[in-house]
Short mmCIF file of C-alpha atoms in Angstrom, two decimals:
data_model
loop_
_atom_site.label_atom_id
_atom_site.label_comp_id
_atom_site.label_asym_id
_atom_site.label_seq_id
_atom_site.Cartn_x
_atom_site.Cartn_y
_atom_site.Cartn_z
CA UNK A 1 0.00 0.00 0.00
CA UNK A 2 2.56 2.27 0.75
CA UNK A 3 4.50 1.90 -2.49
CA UNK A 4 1.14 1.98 -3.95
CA UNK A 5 0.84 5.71 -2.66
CA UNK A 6 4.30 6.45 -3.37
CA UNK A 7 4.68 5.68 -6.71
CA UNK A 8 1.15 7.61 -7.13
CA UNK A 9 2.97 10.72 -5.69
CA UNK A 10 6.33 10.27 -7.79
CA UNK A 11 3.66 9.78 -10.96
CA UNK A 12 1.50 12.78 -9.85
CA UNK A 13 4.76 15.05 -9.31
CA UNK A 14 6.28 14.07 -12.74
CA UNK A 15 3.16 14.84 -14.50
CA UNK A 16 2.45 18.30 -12.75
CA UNK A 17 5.95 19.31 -13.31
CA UNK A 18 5.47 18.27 -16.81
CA UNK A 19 2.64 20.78 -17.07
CA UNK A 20 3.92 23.68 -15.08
CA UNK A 21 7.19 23.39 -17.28
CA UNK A 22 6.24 25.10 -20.12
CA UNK A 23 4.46 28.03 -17.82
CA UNK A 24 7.84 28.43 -15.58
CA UNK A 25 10.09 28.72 -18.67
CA UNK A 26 7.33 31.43 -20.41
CA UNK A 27 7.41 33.04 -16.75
CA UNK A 28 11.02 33.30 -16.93
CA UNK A 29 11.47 34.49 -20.26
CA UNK A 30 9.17 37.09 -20.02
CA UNK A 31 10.67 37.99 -17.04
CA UNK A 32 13.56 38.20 -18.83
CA UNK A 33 12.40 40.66 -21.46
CA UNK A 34 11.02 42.79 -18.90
CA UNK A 35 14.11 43.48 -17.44
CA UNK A 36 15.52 44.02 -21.02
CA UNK A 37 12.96 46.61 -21.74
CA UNK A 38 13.22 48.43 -18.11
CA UNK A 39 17.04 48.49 -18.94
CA UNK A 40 16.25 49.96 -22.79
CA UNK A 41 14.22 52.46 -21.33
CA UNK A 42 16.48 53.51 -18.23
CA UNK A 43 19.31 53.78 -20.92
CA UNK A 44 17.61 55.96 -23.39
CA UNK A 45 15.91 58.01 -21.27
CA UNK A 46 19.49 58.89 -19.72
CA UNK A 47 21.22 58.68 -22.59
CA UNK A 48 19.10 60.08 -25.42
CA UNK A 49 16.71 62.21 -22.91
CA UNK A 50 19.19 63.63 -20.99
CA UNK A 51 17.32 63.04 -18.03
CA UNK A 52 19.15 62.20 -14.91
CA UNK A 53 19.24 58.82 -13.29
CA UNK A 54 16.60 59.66 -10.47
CA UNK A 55 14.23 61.16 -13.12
CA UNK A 56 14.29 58.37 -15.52
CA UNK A 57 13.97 55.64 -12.76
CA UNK A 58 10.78 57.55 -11.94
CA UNK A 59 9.65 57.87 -15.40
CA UNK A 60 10.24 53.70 -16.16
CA UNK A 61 7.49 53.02 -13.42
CA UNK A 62 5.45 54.67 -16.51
CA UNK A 63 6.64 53.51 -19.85
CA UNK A 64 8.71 50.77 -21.46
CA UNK A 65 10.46 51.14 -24.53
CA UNK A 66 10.34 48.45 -27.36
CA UNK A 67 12.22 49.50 -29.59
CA UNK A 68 14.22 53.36 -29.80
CA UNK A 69 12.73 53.73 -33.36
CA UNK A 70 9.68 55.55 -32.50
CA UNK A 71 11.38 57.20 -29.21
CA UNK A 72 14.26 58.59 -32.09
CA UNK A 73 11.66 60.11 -34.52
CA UNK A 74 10.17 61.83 -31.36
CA UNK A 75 12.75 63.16 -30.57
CA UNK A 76 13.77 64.70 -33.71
CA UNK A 77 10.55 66.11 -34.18
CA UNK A 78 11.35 68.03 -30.85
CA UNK A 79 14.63 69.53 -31.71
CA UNK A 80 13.20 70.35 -35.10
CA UNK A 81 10.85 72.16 -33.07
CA UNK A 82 13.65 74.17 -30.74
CA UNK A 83 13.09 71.83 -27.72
CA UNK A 84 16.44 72.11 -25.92
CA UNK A 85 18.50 69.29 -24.37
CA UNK A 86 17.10 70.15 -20.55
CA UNK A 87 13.82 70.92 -22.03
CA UNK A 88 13.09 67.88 -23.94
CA UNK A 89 14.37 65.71 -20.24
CA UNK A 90 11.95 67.93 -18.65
CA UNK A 91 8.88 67.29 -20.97
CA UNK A 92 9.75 63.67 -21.10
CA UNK A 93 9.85 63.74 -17.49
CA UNK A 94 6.67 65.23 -16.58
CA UNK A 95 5.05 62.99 -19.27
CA UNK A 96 6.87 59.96 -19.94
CA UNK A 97 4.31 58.49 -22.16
CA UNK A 98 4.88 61.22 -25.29
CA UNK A 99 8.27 59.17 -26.17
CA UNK A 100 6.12 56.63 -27.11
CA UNK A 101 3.16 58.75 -29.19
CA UNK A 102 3.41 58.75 -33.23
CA UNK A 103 5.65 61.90 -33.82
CA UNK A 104 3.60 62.14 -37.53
CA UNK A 105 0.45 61.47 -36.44
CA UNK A 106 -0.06 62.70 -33.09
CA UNK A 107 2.92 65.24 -32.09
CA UNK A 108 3.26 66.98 -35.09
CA UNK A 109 -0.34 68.36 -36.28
CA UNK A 110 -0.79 69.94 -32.39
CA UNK A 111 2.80 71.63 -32.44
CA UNK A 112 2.14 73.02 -36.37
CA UNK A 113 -1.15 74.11 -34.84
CA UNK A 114 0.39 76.26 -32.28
CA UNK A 115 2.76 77.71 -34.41
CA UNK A 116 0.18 78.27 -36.73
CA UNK A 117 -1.12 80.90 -33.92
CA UNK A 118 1.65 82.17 -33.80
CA UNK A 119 3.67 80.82 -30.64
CA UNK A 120 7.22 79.27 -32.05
CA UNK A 121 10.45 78.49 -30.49
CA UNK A 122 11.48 79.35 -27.66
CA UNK A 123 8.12 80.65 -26.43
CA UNK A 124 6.50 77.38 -27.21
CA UNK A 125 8.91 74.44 -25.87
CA UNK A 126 8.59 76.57 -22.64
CA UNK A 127 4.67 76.38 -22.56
CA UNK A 128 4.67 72.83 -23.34
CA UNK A 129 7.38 71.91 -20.99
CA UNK A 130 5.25 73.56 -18.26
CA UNK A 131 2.12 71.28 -19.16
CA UNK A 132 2.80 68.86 -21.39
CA UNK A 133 -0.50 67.56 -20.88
CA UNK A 134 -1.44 69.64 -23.97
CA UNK A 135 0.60 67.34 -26.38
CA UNK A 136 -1.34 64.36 -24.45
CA UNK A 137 -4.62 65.22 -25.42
CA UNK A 138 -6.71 65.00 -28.66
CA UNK A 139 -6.17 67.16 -30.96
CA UNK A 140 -9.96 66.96 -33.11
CA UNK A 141 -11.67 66.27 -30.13
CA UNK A 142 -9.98 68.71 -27.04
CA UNK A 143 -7.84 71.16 -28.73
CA UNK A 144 -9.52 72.23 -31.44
CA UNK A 145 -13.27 72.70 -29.63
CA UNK A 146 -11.58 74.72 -26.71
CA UNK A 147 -10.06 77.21 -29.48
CA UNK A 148 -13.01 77.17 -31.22
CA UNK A 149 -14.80 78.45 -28.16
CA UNK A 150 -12.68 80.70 -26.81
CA UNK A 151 -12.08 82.41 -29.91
CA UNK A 152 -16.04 82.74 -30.04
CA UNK A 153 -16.70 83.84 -26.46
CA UNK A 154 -13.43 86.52 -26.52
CA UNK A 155 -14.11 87.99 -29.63
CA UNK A 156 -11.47 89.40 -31.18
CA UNK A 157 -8.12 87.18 -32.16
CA UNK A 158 -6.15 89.28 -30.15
CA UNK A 159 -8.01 88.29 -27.11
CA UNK A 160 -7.49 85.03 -27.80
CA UNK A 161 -3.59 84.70 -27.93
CA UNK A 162 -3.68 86.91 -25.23
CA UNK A 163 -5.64 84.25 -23.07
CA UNK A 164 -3.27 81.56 -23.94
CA UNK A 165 0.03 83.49 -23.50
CA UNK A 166 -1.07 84.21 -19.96
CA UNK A 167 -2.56 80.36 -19.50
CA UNK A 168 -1.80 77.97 -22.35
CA UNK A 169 -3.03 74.91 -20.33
CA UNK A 170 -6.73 76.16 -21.24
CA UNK A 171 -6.32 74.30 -24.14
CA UNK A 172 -6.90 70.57 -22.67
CA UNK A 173 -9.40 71.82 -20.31
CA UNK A 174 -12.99 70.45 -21.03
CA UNK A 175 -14.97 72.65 -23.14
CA UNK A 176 -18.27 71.92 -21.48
CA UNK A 177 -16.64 72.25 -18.28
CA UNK A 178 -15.38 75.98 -19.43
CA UNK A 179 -18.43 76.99 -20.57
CA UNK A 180 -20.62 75.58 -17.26
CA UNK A 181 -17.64 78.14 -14.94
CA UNK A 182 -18.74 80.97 -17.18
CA UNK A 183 -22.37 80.24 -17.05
CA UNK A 184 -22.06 80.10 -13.06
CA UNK A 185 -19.77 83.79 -13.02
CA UNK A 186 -23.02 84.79 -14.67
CA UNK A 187 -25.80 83.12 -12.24
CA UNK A 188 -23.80 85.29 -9.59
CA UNK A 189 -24.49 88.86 -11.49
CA UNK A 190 -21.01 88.96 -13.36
CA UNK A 191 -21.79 90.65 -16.44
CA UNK A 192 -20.56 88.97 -19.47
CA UNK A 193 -18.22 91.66 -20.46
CA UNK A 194 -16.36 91.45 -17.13
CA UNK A 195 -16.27 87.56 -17.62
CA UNK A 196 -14.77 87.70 -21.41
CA UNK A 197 -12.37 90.45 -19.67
CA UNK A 198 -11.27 88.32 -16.63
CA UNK A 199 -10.46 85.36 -18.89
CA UNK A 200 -8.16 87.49 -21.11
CA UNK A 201 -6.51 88.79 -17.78
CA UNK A 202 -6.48 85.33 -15.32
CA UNK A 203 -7.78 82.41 -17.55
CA UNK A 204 -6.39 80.48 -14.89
CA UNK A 205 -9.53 81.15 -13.16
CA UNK A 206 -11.40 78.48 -15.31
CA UNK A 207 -9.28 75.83 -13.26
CA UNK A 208 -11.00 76.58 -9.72
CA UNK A 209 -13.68 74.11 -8.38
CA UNK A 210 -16.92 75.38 -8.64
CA UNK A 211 -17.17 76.03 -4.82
CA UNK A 212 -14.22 78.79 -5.00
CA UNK A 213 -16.40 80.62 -7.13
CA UNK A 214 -19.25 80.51 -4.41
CA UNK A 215 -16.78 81.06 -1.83
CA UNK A 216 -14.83 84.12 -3.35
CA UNK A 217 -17.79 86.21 -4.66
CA UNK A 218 -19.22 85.83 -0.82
CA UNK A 219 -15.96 87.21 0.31
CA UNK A 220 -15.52 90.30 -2.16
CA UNK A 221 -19.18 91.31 -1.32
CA UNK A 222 -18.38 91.04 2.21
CA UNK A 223 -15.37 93.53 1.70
CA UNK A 224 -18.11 96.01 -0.81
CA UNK A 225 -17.18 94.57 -4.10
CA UNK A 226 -19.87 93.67 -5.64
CA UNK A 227 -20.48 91.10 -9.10
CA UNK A 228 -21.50 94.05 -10.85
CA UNK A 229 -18.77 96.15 -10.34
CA UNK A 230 -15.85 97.54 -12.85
CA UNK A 231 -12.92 96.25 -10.35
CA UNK A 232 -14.89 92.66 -9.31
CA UNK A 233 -12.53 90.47 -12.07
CA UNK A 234 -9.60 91.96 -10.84
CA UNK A 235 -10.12 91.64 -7.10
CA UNK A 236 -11.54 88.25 -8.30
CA UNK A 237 -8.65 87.72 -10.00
CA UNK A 238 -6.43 88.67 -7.41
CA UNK A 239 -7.86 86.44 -5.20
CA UNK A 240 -8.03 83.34 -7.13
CA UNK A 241 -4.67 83.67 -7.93
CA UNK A 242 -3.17 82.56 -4.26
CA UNK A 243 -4.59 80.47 -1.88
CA UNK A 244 -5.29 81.71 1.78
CA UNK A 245 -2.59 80.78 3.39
CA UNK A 246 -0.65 83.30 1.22
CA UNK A 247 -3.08 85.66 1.19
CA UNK A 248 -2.56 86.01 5.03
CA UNK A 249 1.48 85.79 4.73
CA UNK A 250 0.90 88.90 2.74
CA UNK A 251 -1.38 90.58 4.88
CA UNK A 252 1.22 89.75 7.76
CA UNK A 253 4.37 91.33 5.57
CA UNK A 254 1.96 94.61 5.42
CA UNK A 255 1.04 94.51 8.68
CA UNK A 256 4.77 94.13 9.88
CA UNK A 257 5.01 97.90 8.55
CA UNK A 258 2.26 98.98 10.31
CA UNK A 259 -0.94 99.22 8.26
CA UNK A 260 -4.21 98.06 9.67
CA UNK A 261 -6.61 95.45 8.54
CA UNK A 262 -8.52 98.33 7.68
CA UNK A 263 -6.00 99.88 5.30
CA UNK A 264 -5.53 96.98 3.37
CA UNK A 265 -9.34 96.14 2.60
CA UNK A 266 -9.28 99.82 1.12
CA UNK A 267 -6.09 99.45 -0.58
CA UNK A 268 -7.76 96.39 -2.16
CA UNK A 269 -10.82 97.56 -3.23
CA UNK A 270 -8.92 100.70 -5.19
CA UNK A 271 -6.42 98.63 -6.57
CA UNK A 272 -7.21 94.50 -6.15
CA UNK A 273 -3.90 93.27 -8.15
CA UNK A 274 -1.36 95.01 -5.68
CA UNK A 275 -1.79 91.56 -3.82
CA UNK A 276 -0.77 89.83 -6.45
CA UNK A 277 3.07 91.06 -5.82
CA UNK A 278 5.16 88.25 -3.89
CA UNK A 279 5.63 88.90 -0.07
CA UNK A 280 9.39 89.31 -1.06
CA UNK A 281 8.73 92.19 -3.51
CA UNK A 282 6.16 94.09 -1.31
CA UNK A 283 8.89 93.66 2.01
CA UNK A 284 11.82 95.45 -0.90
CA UNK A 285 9.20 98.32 -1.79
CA UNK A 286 7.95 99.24 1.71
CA UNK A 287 11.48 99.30 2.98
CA UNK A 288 12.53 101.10 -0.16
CA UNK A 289 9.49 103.49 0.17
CA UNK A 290 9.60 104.41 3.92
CA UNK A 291 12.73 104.79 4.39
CA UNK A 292 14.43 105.94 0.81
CA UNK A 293 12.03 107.50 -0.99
CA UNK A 294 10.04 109.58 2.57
CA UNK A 295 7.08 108.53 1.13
CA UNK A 296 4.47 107.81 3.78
CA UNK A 297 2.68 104.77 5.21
CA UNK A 298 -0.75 106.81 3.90
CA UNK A 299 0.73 107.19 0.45
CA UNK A 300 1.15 103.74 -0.08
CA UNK A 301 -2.47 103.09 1.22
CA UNK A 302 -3.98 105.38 -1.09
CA UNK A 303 -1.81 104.37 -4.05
CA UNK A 304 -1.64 100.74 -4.55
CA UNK A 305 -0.53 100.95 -7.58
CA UNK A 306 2.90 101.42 -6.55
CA UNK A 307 3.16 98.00 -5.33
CA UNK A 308 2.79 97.04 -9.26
CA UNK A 309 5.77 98.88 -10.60
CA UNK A 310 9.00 97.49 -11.30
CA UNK A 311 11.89 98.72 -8.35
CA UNK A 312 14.65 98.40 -10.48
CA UNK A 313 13.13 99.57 -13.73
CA UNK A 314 11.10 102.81 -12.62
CA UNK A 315 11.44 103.58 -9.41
CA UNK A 316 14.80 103.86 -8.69
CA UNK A 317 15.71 105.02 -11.93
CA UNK A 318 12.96 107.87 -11.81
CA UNK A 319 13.85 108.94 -7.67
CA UNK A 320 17.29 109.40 -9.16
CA UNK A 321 16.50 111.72 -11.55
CA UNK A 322 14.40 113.55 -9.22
CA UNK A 323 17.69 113.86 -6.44
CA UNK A 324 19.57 115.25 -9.08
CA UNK A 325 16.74 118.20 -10.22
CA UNK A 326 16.37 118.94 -6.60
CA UNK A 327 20.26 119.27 -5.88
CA UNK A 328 20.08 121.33 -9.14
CA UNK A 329 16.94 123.62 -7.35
CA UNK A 330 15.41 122.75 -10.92
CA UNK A 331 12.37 121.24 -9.44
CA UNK A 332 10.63 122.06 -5.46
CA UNK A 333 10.75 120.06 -2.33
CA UNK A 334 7.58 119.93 -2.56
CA UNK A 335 7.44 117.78 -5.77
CA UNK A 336 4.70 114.67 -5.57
CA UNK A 337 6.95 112.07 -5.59
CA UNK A 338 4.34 109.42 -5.66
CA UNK A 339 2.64 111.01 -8.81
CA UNK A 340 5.90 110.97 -10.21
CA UNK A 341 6.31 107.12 -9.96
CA UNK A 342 2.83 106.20 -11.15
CA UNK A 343 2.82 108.39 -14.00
CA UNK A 344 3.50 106.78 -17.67
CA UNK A 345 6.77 106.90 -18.74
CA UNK A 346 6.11 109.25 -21.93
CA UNK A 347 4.50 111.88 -18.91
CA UNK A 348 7.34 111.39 -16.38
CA UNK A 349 10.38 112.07 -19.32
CA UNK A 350 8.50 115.42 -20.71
CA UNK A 351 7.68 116.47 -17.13
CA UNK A 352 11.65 115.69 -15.39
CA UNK A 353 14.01 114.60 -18.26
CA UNK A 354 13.35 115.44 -21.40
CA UNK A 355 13.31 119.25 -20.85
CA UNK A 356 16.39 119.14 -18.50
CA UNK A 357 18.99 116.60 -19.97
CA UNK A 358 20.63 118.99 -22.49
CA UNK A 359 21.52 121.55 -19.91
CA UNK A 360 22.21 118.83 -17.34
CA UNK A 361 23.94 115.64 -19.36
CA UNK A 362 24.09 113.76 -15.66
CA UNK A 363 20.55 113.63 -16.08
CA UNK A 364 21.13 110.56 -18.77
CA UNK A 365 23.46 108.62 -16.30
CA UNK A 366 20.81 109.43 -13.19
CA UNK A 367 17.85 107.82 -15.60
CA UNK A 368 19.97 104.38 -15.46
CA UNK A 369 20.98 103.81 -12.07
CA UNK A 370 20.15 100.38 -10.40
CA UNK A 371 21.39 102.27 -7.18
CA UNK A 372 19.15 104.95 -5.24
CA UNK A 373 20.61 105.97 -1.28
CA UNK A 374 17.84 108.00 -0.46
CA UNK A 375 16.55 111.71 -0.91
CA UNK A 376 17.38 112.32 2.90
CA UNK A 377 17.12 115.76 3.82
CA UNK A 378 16.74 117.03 0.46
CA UNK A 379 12.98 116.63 0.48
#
C-alpha cells in the first residue's frame, strides 16, 4: 500500500511538473524581457533624454520602450521644433508616455497648430514643458473645440492669444466644463463683459472648483465689491490667484510695517492686483518706500498701484532723476513724488528729463541707475 501511494505521488509530481514546465520557462522568459525593456528604457531616457538617473527611474514606473525607433523620430521632431536638451528631459519627465506617441500622427499636427497661432520656439517648448499635458490630449476632439470656443466667447483674435500666452493649459481643459464656470460667473451677477475680460486677464480662473467661485464672490461682497462692479474680475482675479494661506502671509508682511486690517481692505478695493506682488517684492518696496524715498505709510495706502511697478526699472531710476533736479533747485521740495512714480513713462520724461537733460547731461546717467541711497534731507 505504501509503495502503492508512493509511486502515485512520484507519478503525480512528474506529470504536474510536466505541465507547469512550459508556464515556468514562459514566466522566466518574459521575465527576462522585462528586465531588457526596463534596462532599454532607463538607458535611453538617460542617454538620449538627458534626463538624470533619479528622473528616468521615476519615469520607467510609466513607460517601457520596445524598440528606440519611435522614441528617435520623437525626438527629432522636438529639436526640429527648438526643444532644448534640458527641455526635452523635462517634458519627457513630466510625461513619460509622449516618447512613445506617433511623432507624424499625433505630435506633429498639435505643435504646427500652435505655431500656426503664432507661438514658435522658444516661447512654445517653454509652454509645453510647463504642461505637457497639452501634447497628451486630442487634438480633433480637445484642442480644437476649446479654441473654437474661446475664440467665439473673446471675440477678437487678439483676445485670444492673449488668453493663452497668460494660461496655455486652457487648451486641454474640457470645453463643457469651461463653458458651465462661465455660465455660473453669470448666475452670480457677473456681467458677461467682465467675464470675457477676466479670462483674457487670469484664464487660470477656469481651473478653480466650482465652490471657489461661491466662496470668493461671498468674500468680495463682504469687503463692498460687488459682481456688478468695474474692479470685481480683478479683485476676483487677485484672489483666485493665491490660496489663503498666502493671502494672510501677505497681509502679515503689510502689517509688519504697520498698516491696519482696515488699510488693506481699502487698498484692495482701489487697486485689487497690488496683492498679487510676492511677499518678497512688497517687504523690498515698503522698505525702499519708507525709508528711501520719505514717502508715507498713507501714500502707499492710497496708491496701490505702486506696489505694481517694477523697483529696479522705474522707481529707482525715476527717484534718481528727481535727487539730481532737486540738488540742481530745478524742481521744489515739494514735488509729488508718488505722482511721479505712477505716472506713464512718456508723462514722467516730458515732465523731469526730457526738458532738462541737455543743460544737465548727468541727467542721462541718473535715468539708469540700479542704485538709489535715499533723498534724505533734500525733500
Amino acid at each position: 500500500m505504501f509503495r502503492f501511494f508512493s509511486k502515485l505521488l512520484l507519478n503525480h509530481t512528474i506529470i504536474s511538473f510536466k505541465a507547469c514546465y512550459p508556464r515556468y520557462i514562459s514566466s522566466l522568459n518574459s521575465a527576462s524581457r522585462s528586465n531588457d525593456q526596463q534596462h532599454l528604457t532607463l538607458n535611453y531616457l538617460t542617454n538620449s533624454c538627458g534626463m538624470s538617473l533619479g528622473m528616468a527611474a521615476s519615469a520607467c514606473k510609466f513607460v517601457r520602450i520596445k524598440s528606440t525607433d519611435k522614441a528617435d523620430l520623437v525626438l527629432q521632431l522636438l529639436r526640429a521644433k527648438g526643444f532644448t536638451q534640458s527641455q526635452i528631459a523635462c517634458l519627457i519627465s513630466r510625461r513619460p508616455q509622449l516618447i512613445l506617441l506617433d511623432p507624424d500622427k499625433i505630435l506633429r499636427p498639435k505643435i504646427e497648430y500652435f505655431e500656426s497661432l503664432g507661438f514658435l520656439a522658444p516661447w512654445l517648448p517653454r509652454a509645453l514643458c510647463a504642461d505637457p499635458r497639452i501634447l497628451a490630449a486630442s487634438l480633433k476632439n480637445r484642442i480644437l473645440p476649446n479654441a473654437y470656443f474661446l475664440r467665439g466667447f473673446l471675440e477678437t483674435e487678439e483676445n485670444f492669444i492673449l488668453s493663452l500666452k497668460r494660461c496655455f493649459s486652457v487648451l486641454w481643459l474640457d470645453t463643457e466644463l469651461m463653458m458651465s464656470k462661465i455660465c455660473t460667473l453669470c448666475a452670480f451677477g457677473v456681467p458677461v463683459p467682465s467675464i470675457r475680460r477676466l479670462v483674457v486677464l487670469h484664464p487660470k480662473f477656469l481651473f478653480l472648483g466650482f465652490d471657489s467661485y461661491e466662496e470668493k464672490v461671498g468674500e468680495l461682497k463682504e469687503i463692498g465689491i460687488e459682481p456688478m462692479s468695474k474692479t470685481f474680475i480683478y479683485a476676483f482675479s487677485s484672489m483666485s490667484s493665491m490660496g489663503h494661506s498666502k493671502w494672510e502671509r501677505k497681509k502679515n508682511v503689510l502689517m509688519s510695517f504697520g498698516w491696519s486690517e482696515r488699510d488693506i481692505l481699502r487698498a484692495f478695493r482701489a487697486q485689487p492686483l497690488f496683492m498679487t506682488a510676492s511677499e518678497k517684492k512688497m517687504k523690498q518696496l515698503m522698505e525702499f518706500y519708507l525709508t528711501k524715498a520719505c514717502l508715507q505709510l498713507s501714500d502707499l495706502v492710497r496708491s496701490p498701484f505702486l506696489f505694481m511697478i517694477s523697483l529696479e526699472r522705474i522707481v529707482i531710476p525715476r527717484c534718481t532723476v528727481l535727487e539730481v533736479l532737486l540738488l540742481k533747485g530745478l524742481i521744489k521740495k515739494d514735488v509729488n513724488v508718488v505722482s511721479a512714480l505712477t505716472v506713464s513713462k512718456k508723462r514722467f520724461e516730458k515732465k523731469f528729463f526730457a526738458y532738462f537733460k541737455q543743460d544737465y547731461p548727468e541727467l542721462i546717467q541718473a535715468y539708469q541707475a540700479k542704485i538709489f541711497r535715499g533723498f534724505g534731507n533734500k525733500m
